[in-house]
């Protein structure tokens, strides 16, 4: 019975998508009665073994295509295996959690729809939407009027496209922090993907680099476009890609923000060490502190040192090469640089002081530890020249 309960909890969407597949690919699932679409809000479920009940709060339903068109958790990838199908969405999949495959049947009453069920020891439970007319619902079992489902392929050519909805605008540009488990390319023109490679706390700058071509799965990025409309920010969802996620990406992605008890899956926001994409006080784009409690689902954030400024300007230029230890910027590391750093620490007036270069150990602070690093560089250079 426990095996069945686990199956019921984690294979809900796999059963829904079993029959109407045109090969492996991406789909959305829509209820015939409520007209709501299924979305994946967590990779956990609350299970009551004594009553054989399952809380499917991780699997919810949303009314209106306009509310899910840009939501990665409404996109389900179905992969056929010899034994059945596997559901994949936002970093989770059914088989890795339960090790089991299930089946579905055509609806006897609704043309083109299907009914999903799981059985064990003669017990049958159909998967249904919550039977009410609200804009949101939670998947449940055995509701007679809401257990018929449609399976709709996601394409870039019709009304079932995936289109990004930017959240920030500056001038003529629109931006979105984005994190999805599927690889993709841009179908619409004038769209670009960026990731952060370096944070300079002394200059208050986050440097980013463009990611050209196909975007690998599970790669946190910043999307820049020239339109705020989903229909003008379409994606091509890819079954696979040879692209590799960049190893120097400093952004961190978050799939879920679900606070429901026992299926909780969220990342608490820490304003000391986290920055989120936003508009700076001067109106430009960058990373800012926020009053949010948790990182939004399907978003990404930037980890920063505790001494980072409240705002970090986003630079689309490559960072300049820095000779760390060269505090006066004369092109060499010598005793003069030690004197410059000592004067800075003592708060004595100095000219031509390069704070970034003076931070010799690159920890975001200028103190005695940097002097030690500079002295070591001078001594090592002297040893090498004597040899």
Coordinates of C-alpha atoms in Angstrom, one line a residue:
X1 CA 0.0 0.0 0.0
X2 CA 2.9 2.4 0.8
X3 CA 4.3 1.7 -2.7
X4 CA 1.0 2.6 -4.2
X5 CA 0.7 5.8 -2.2
X6 CA 4.1 6.9 -3.4
X7 CA 3.2 6.1 -6.9
X8 CA 0.0 8.1 -6.6
X9 CA 1.9 11.1 -5.2
X10 CA 4.7 11.4 -7.6
X11 CA 3.4 10.0 -10.9
X12 CA 0.3 12.1 -11.2
X13 CA 1.4 14.1 -14.2
X14 CA 3.1 11.1 -15.9
X15 CA -0.3 9.4 -16.0
X16 CA -2.0 12.5 -17.4
X17 CA 0.4 12.7 -20.3
X18 CA 0.7 9.0 -21.2
X19 CA -1.5 8.6 -24.3
X20 CA -1.6 11.7 -26.5
X21 CA 2.1 11.9 -27.2
X22 CA 3.7 12.5 -30.6
X23 CA 7.1 11.2 -29.4
X24 CA 9.3 12.6 -26.6
X25 CA 8.7 16.3 -26.1
X26 CA 7.2 19.2 -24.2
X27 CA 3.5 19.4 -23.3
X28 CA 1.0 21.3 -21.2
X29 CA -1.9 19.6 -19.4
X30 CA -5.4 21.3 -19.2
X31 CA -8.5 20.1 -17.4
X32 CA -11.6 19.8 -19.5
X33 CA -14.0 21.0 -16.8
X34 CA -12.1 23.8 -14.9
X35 CA -10.0 24.8 -17.9
X36 CA -7.0 25.2 -15.6
X37 CA -3.5 24.2 -16.5
X38 CA -1.3 21.9 -14.3
X39 CA 1.9 23.5 -12.8
X40 CA 4.6 21.9 -10.7
X41 CA 5.2 23.9 -7.5
X42 CA 7.5 21.5 -5.6
X43 CA 9.2 18.1 -5.8
X44 CA 7.7 16.9 -2.6
X45 CA 4.4 15.5 -1.3
X46 CA 2.7 15.0 2.0
X47 CA 1.7 11.4 2.5
X48 CA -0.7 9.9 5.2
X49 CA -0.1 6.2 5.3
X50 CA -2.8 5.5 7.9
X51 CA -5.6 7.0 5.7
X52 CA -4.0 6.4 2.3
X53 CA -4.5 10.1 1.5
X54 CA -2.0 12.3 -0.5
X55 CA -1.6 16.0 -0.3
X56 CA -0.8 17.1 -3.9
X57 CA -0.1 20.7 -3.0
X58 CA 3.0 20.4 -5.1
X59 CA 0.8 19.9 -8.2
X60 CA -1.5 22.8 -8.7
X61 CA -3.7 24.2 -11.5
X62 CA -3.9 27.7 -12.9
X63 CA -6.6 29.3 -15.0
X64 CA -5.8 31.3 -18.1
X65 CA -3.0 30.7 -20.7
X66 CA -1.8 34.3 -20.1
X67 CA -0.9 33.2 -16.5
X68 CA 1.2 30.2 -17.5
X69 CA 2.6 31.2 -20.9
X70 CA 5.9 32.3 -19.3
X71 CA 5.9 29.7 -16.4
X72 CA 8.5 26.9 -16.9
X73 CA 6.7 24.8 -14.3
X74 CA 3.7 24.5 -16.8
X75 CA 6.0 22.8 -19.3
X76 CA 6.3 19.0 -18.9
X77 CA 8.8 16.9 -20.8
X78 CA 7.7 13.3 -21.4
X79 CA 10.3 10.7 -22.3
X80 CA 9.3 7.2 -23.4
X81 CA 11.1 4.2 -21.9
X82 CA 10.6 0.5 -22.7
X83 CA 8.5 0.2 -19.6
X84 CA 6.5 3.4 -19.9
X85 CA 7.0 7.1 -19.6
X86 CA 8.9 9.5 -17.4
X87 CA 7.8 13.0 -16.5
X88 CA 10.4 15.8 -16.2
X89 CA 9.8 19.3 -15.0
X90 CA 11.9 21.9 -13.2
X91 CA 14.6 19.7 -12.0
X92 CA 12.5 16.7 -10.9
X93 CA 11.1 13.6 -12.5
X94 CA 8.8 10.8 -11.4
X95 CA 10.9 7.8 -12.0
X96 CA 14.0 9.0 -10.1
X97 CA 11.7 9.4 -7.1
X98 CA 9.5 6.3 -7.2
X99 CA 11.1 3.9 -9.7
X100 CA 7.7 3.1 -11.3
X101 CA 5.7 3.6 -14.5
X102 CA 1.9 4.0 -14.9
X103 CA -0.8 4.1 -17.6
X104 CA -3.9 6.0 -18.5
X105 CA -7.2 5.4 -20.5
X106 CA -9.2 7.5 -22.9
X107 CA -12.1 9.3 -21.4
X108 CA -15.4 7.5 -22.1
X109 CA -17.3 10.8 -22.1
X110 CA -15.0 13.6 -23.5
X111 CA -13.6 13.3 -27.0
X112 CA -9.8 13.8 -27.1
X113 CA -9.5 13.7 -23.3
X114 CA -7.9 11.1 -21.0
X115 CA -8.3 9.8 -17.5
X116 CA -5.4 9.1 -15.3
X117 CA -5.4 6.4 -12.6
X118 CA -3.2 4.3 -10.4
X119 CA -4.1 0.9 -9.0
X120 CA -2.9 -1.4 -6.2
X121 CA -4.6 -4.4 -4.5
X122 CA -7.8 -3.7 -6.4
X123 CA -7.9 0.0 -5.3
X124 CA -8.3 2.6 -8.1
X125 CA -7.7 6.3 -7.8
X126 CA -8.3 8.8 -10.6
X127 CA -6.4 12.0 -10.7
X128 CA -8.6 15.1 -10.8
X129 CA -8.5 18.8 -10.5
X130 CA -10.1 20.5 -7.5
X131 CA -13.8 20.8 -8.5
X132 CA -14.5 24.5 -8.2
X133 CA -14.5 27.5 -10.5
X134 CA -11.6 29.5 -9.0
X135 CA -8.5 30.7 -10.8
X136 CA -6.3 28.3 -8.9
X137 CA -6.7 24.7 -7.7
X138 CA -4.9 21.7 -6.3
X139 CA -4.8 18.3 -7.9
X140 CA -6.7 15.6 -5.9
X141 CA -8.2 12.1 -6.4
X142 CA -11.5 10.7 -7.5
X143 CA -13.5 14.0 -8.1
X144 CA -16.0 12.7 -10.7
X145 CA -16.5 16.0 -12.6
X146 CA -12.9 17.0 -13.0
X147 CA -10.9 13.9 -14.0
X148 CA -10.8 14.5 -17.8
X149 CA -7.6 16.0 -19.1
X150 CA -6.2 17.3 -22.4
X151 CA -2.5 17.0 -23.4
X152 CA -1.3 19.8 -25.6
X153 CA 2.1 20.0 -27.3
X154 CA 4.2 23.2 -26.7
X155 CA 5.3 24.8 -29.9
X156 CA 6.6 28.2 -31.0
X157 CA 4.1 28.6 -33.8
X158 CA 0.6 28.5 -32.2
X159 CA -1.3 29.6 -29.1
X160 CA 0.6 27.0 -27.0
X161 CA 4.0 28.8 -27.3
X162 CA 6.3 29.6 -24.4
X163 CA 7.0 33.3 -24.2
X164 CA 9.1 35.2 -21.6
X165 CA 7.4 37.9 -19.6
X166 CA 10.1 40.5 -18.6
X167 CA 9.8 42.0 -15.1
X168 CA 12.1 45.0 -15.3
X169 CA 12.3 47.8 -17.9
X170 CA 15.0 50.5 -18.3
X171 CA 14.7 52.8 -21.2
X172 CA 14.0 50.6 -24.3
X173 CA 15.3 47.4 -22.7
X174 CA 13.5 44.7 -20.8
X175 CA 15.0 42.2 -18.4
X176 CA 14.1 38.9 -16.7
X177 CA 16.1 36.7 -14.3
X178 CA 15.3 33.1 -15.6
X179 CA 15.9 29.5 -14.6
X180 CA 14.4 26.5 -16.4
X181 CA 15.2 22.8 -16.6
X182 CA 14.8 22.7 -20.4
X183 CA 17.4 23.8 -23.0
X184 CA 16.2 26.4 -25.4
X185 CA 17.1 28.9 -28.1
X186 CA 15.5 32.3 -28.9
X187 CA 12.8 32.1 -31.5
X188 CA 12.1 35.8 -31.4
X189 CA 14.6 38.4 -32.6
X190 CA 16.5 40.9 -30.4
X191 CA 16.8 38.6 -27.4
X192 CA 20.0 38.0 -25.5
X193 CA 21.1 35.8 -22.6
X194 CA 23.8 36.9 -20.1
X195 CA 25.4 35.5 -17.0
X196 CA 27.6 37.0 -14.3
X197 CA 31.3 36.2 -14.3
X198 CA 32.7 38.6 -11.7
X199 CA 31.6 40.9 -8.8
X200 CA 33.8 43.9 -7.9
X201 CA 32.7 45.1 -4.6
X202 CA 35.1 48.1 -4.6
X203 CA 33.7 49.4 -7.9
X204 CA 30.2 48.2 -7.2
X205 CA 30.0 46.4 -10.5
X206 CA 28.7 42.9 -11.5
X207 CA 30.3 42.0 -14.9
X208 CA 28.4 39.8 -17.2
X209 CA 29.1 37.8 -20.4
X210 CA 26.7 37.0 -23.2
X211 CA 25.7 33.3 -23.7
X212 CA 25.3 32.9 -27.5
X213 CA 23.4 30.2 -29.2
X214 CA 21.5 27.4 -27.4
X215 CA 21.0 27.8 -23.7
X216 CA 21.8 24.6 -21.8
X217 CA 19.3 23.1 -19.4
X218 CA 19.4 24.4 -15.8
X219 CA 21.5 27.5 -16.6
X220 CA 20.5 30.6 -14.6
X221 CA 20.6 33.6 -16.9
X222 CA 19.5 37.2 -17.3
X223 CA 17.4 37.7 -20.5
X224 CA 17.5 41.0 -22.3
X225 CA 14.9 41.9 -24.9
X226 CA 13.3 44.9 -26.7
X227 CA 9.7 44.0 -25.8
X228 CA 7.7 43.5 -22.7
X229 CA 5.2 41.2 -24.5
X230 CA 5.3 37.4 -24.2
X231 CA 4.3 37.0 -27.9
X232 CA 7.4 38.9 -28.9
X233 CA 9.7 36.9 -26.6
X234 CA 9.2 33.4 -27.8
X235 CA 11.5 30.4 -27.1
X236 CA 12.3 27.3 -29.1
X237 CA 12.3 24.4 -26.5
X238 CA 14.9 21.9 -27.3
X239 CA 14.9 18.1 -26.6
X240 CA 18.6 18.2 -26.3
X241 CA 21.7 20.4 -26.8
X242 CA 25.4 20.0 -27.1
X243 CA 25.9 23.3 -25.3
X244 CA 27.5 23.2 -21.8
X245 CA 26.5 25.4 -18.9
X246 CA 29.4 27.9 -18.3
X247 CA 31.5 27.0 -15.3
X248 CA 32.2 30.7 -14.4
X249 CA 28.5 31.5 -13.9
X250 CA 28.0 33.2 -10.5
X251 CA 24.2 33.2 -10.7
X252 CA 22.3 30.6 -8.7
X253 CA 18.9 29.3 -9.9
X254 CA 15.8 28.5 -7.9
X255 CA 13.1 26.1 -9.2
X256 CA 10.5 26.4 -6.4
X257 CA 9.0 28.7 -3.9
X258 CA 6.4 26.5 -2.0
X259 CA 5.8 27.2 1.6
X260 CA 3.2 24.6 2.3
X261 CA 3.9 22.4 5.3
X262 CA 5.6 19.1 4.6
X263 CA 6.1 19.9 0.9
X264 CA 8.0 23.1 1.6
X265 CA 10.7 23.8 -1.0
X266 CA 12.0 27.4 -1.1
X267 CA 15.2 29.5 -0.7
X268 CA 15.1 32.2 2.0
X269 CA 16.5 35.5 0.9
X270 CA 19.5 36.9 2.8
X271 CA 20.0 40.6 2.1
X272 CA 23.6 40.4 3.5
X273 CA 24.8 37.9 0.9
X274 CA 22.3 37.9 -1.9
X275 CA 21.3 40.4 -4.6
X276 CA 18.5 40.1 -7.1
X277 CA 18.1 41.7 -10.5
X278 CA 16.4 45.1 -10.3
X279 CA 16.5 48.8 -11.1
X280 CA 19.2 50.8 -9.4
X281 CA 18.6 54.2 -7.8
X282 CA 19.8 55.9 -10.9
X283 CA 17.3 54.0 -13.1
X284 CA 19.9 51.6 -14.7
X285 CA 19.8 47.8 -14.5
X286 CA 21.8 45.9 -11.8
X287 CA 21.6 43.8 -8.7
X288 CA 19.9 45.3 -5.6
X289 CA 18.9 44.4 -2.1
X290 CA 15.2 43.6 -1.5
X291 CA 12.6 43.2 1.1
X292 CA 11.4 39.8 -0.2
X293 CA 11.4 36.8 2.1
X294 CA 12.1 34.1 -0.5
X295 CA 13.6 33.9 -3.9
X296 CA 10.8 33.7 -6.5
X297 CA 10.3 30.4 -8.3
X298 CA 12.0 30.0 -11.7
X299 CA 14.3 32.9 -10.9
X300 CA 18.0 33.4 -10.2
X301 CA 20.0 35.5 -7.7
X302 CA 23.6 36.6 -7.2
X303 CA 25.7 35.5 -4.2
X304 CA 27.9 38.4 -2.9
X305 CA 30.4 38.9 -0.1
X306 CA 29.0 40.3 3.1
X307 CA 30.7 43.7 2.5
X308 CA 29.1 44.1 -1.0
X309 CA 27.3 47.4 -1.6
X310 CA 23.5 47.5 -1.6
X311 CA 23.6 48.1 -5.4
X312 CA 25.8 46.5 -8.1
X313 CA 25.7 48.0 -11.5
X314 CA 25.5 45.4 -14.3
X315 CA 28.3 45.9 -16.8
X316 CA 28.1 44.3 -20.2
X317 CA 31.8 44.9 -20.8
X318 CA 34.6 42.5 -20.0
X319 CA 36.4 43.4 -16.7
X320 CA 39.8 45.0 -17.2
X321 CA 42.9 42.9 -16.2
X322 CA 44.0 43.9 -12.7
X323 CA 47.5 43.6 -11.3
X324 CA 46.7 42.9 -7.7
X325 CA 49.1 44.5 -5.3
X326 CA 49.8 47.4 -7.7
X327 CA 48.1 50.0 -5.4
X328 CA 49.5 53.1 -7.2
X329 CA 48.9 51.7 -10.7
X330 CA 52.4 52.2 -12.0
X331 CA 52.5 48.7 -13.6
X332 CA 54.7 47.0 -11.0
X333 CA 54.4 45.7 -7.4
X334 CA 57.0 47.1 -5.1
X335 CA 57.6 48.8 -1.7
X336 CA 55.8 52.0 -2.9
X337 CA 52.6 49.9 -3.0
X338 CA 53.1 48.7 0.5
X339 CA 53.4 52.3 1.7
X340 CA 50.3 53.3 -0.2
X341 CA 48.2 50.5 1.5
X342 CA 49.6 51.4 4.9
X343 CA 48.6 55.0 4.4
X344 CA 45.1 54.0 3.3
X345 CA 44.7 51.8 6.4
X346 CA 45.9 54.6 8.6
X347 CA 43.5 57.0 6.8
X348 CA 46.3 59.2 5.6
X349 CA 45.6 61.3 2.5
X350 CA 46.9 59.6 -0.7
X351 CA 46.6 60.2 -4.5
X352 CA 46.3 57.7 -7.4
X353 CA 45.1 54.9 -5.1
X354 CA 43.6 51.9 -6.9
X355 CA 41.3 50.2 -4.4
X356 CA 40.7 47.2 -6.6
X357 CA 44.4 46.5 -7.1
X358 CA 45.2 47.2 -3.5
X359 CA 42.9 44.4 -2.4
X360 CA 45.7 42.0 -3.1
X361 CA 43.9 38.9 -1.7
X362 CA 40.7 39.8 -3.5
X363 CA 38.4 39.4 -0.5
X364 CA 36.7 42.8 -0.9
X365 CA 38.5 44.4 2.0
X366 CA 41.8 46.3 2.3
X367 CA 43.7 45.5 5.5
X368 CA 47.0 44.1 6.9
X369 CA 46.4 40.8 5.1
X370 CA 46.8 42.6 1.7
X371 CA 50.1 44.1 2.9
X372 CA 51.3 40.5 3.6
X373 CA 50.3 39.4 0.1
X374 CA 52.1 42.4 -1.5
X375 CA 55.3 41.8 0.5
X376 CA 55.2 38.1 -0.5
X377 CA 54.9 39.1 -4.2
X378 CA 57.9 41.5 -3.8
X379 CA 60.0 38.8 -2.1
X380 CA 59.0 36.1 -4.7
X381 CA 59.9 38.5 -7.5
X382 CA 63.3 39.2 -6.0
X383 CA 64.0 35.5 -5.6
X384 CA 63.1 34.8 -9.3
X385 CA 65.2 37.7 -10.6
X386 CA 68.2 36.5 -8.5
X387 CA 67.9 33.0 -10.2

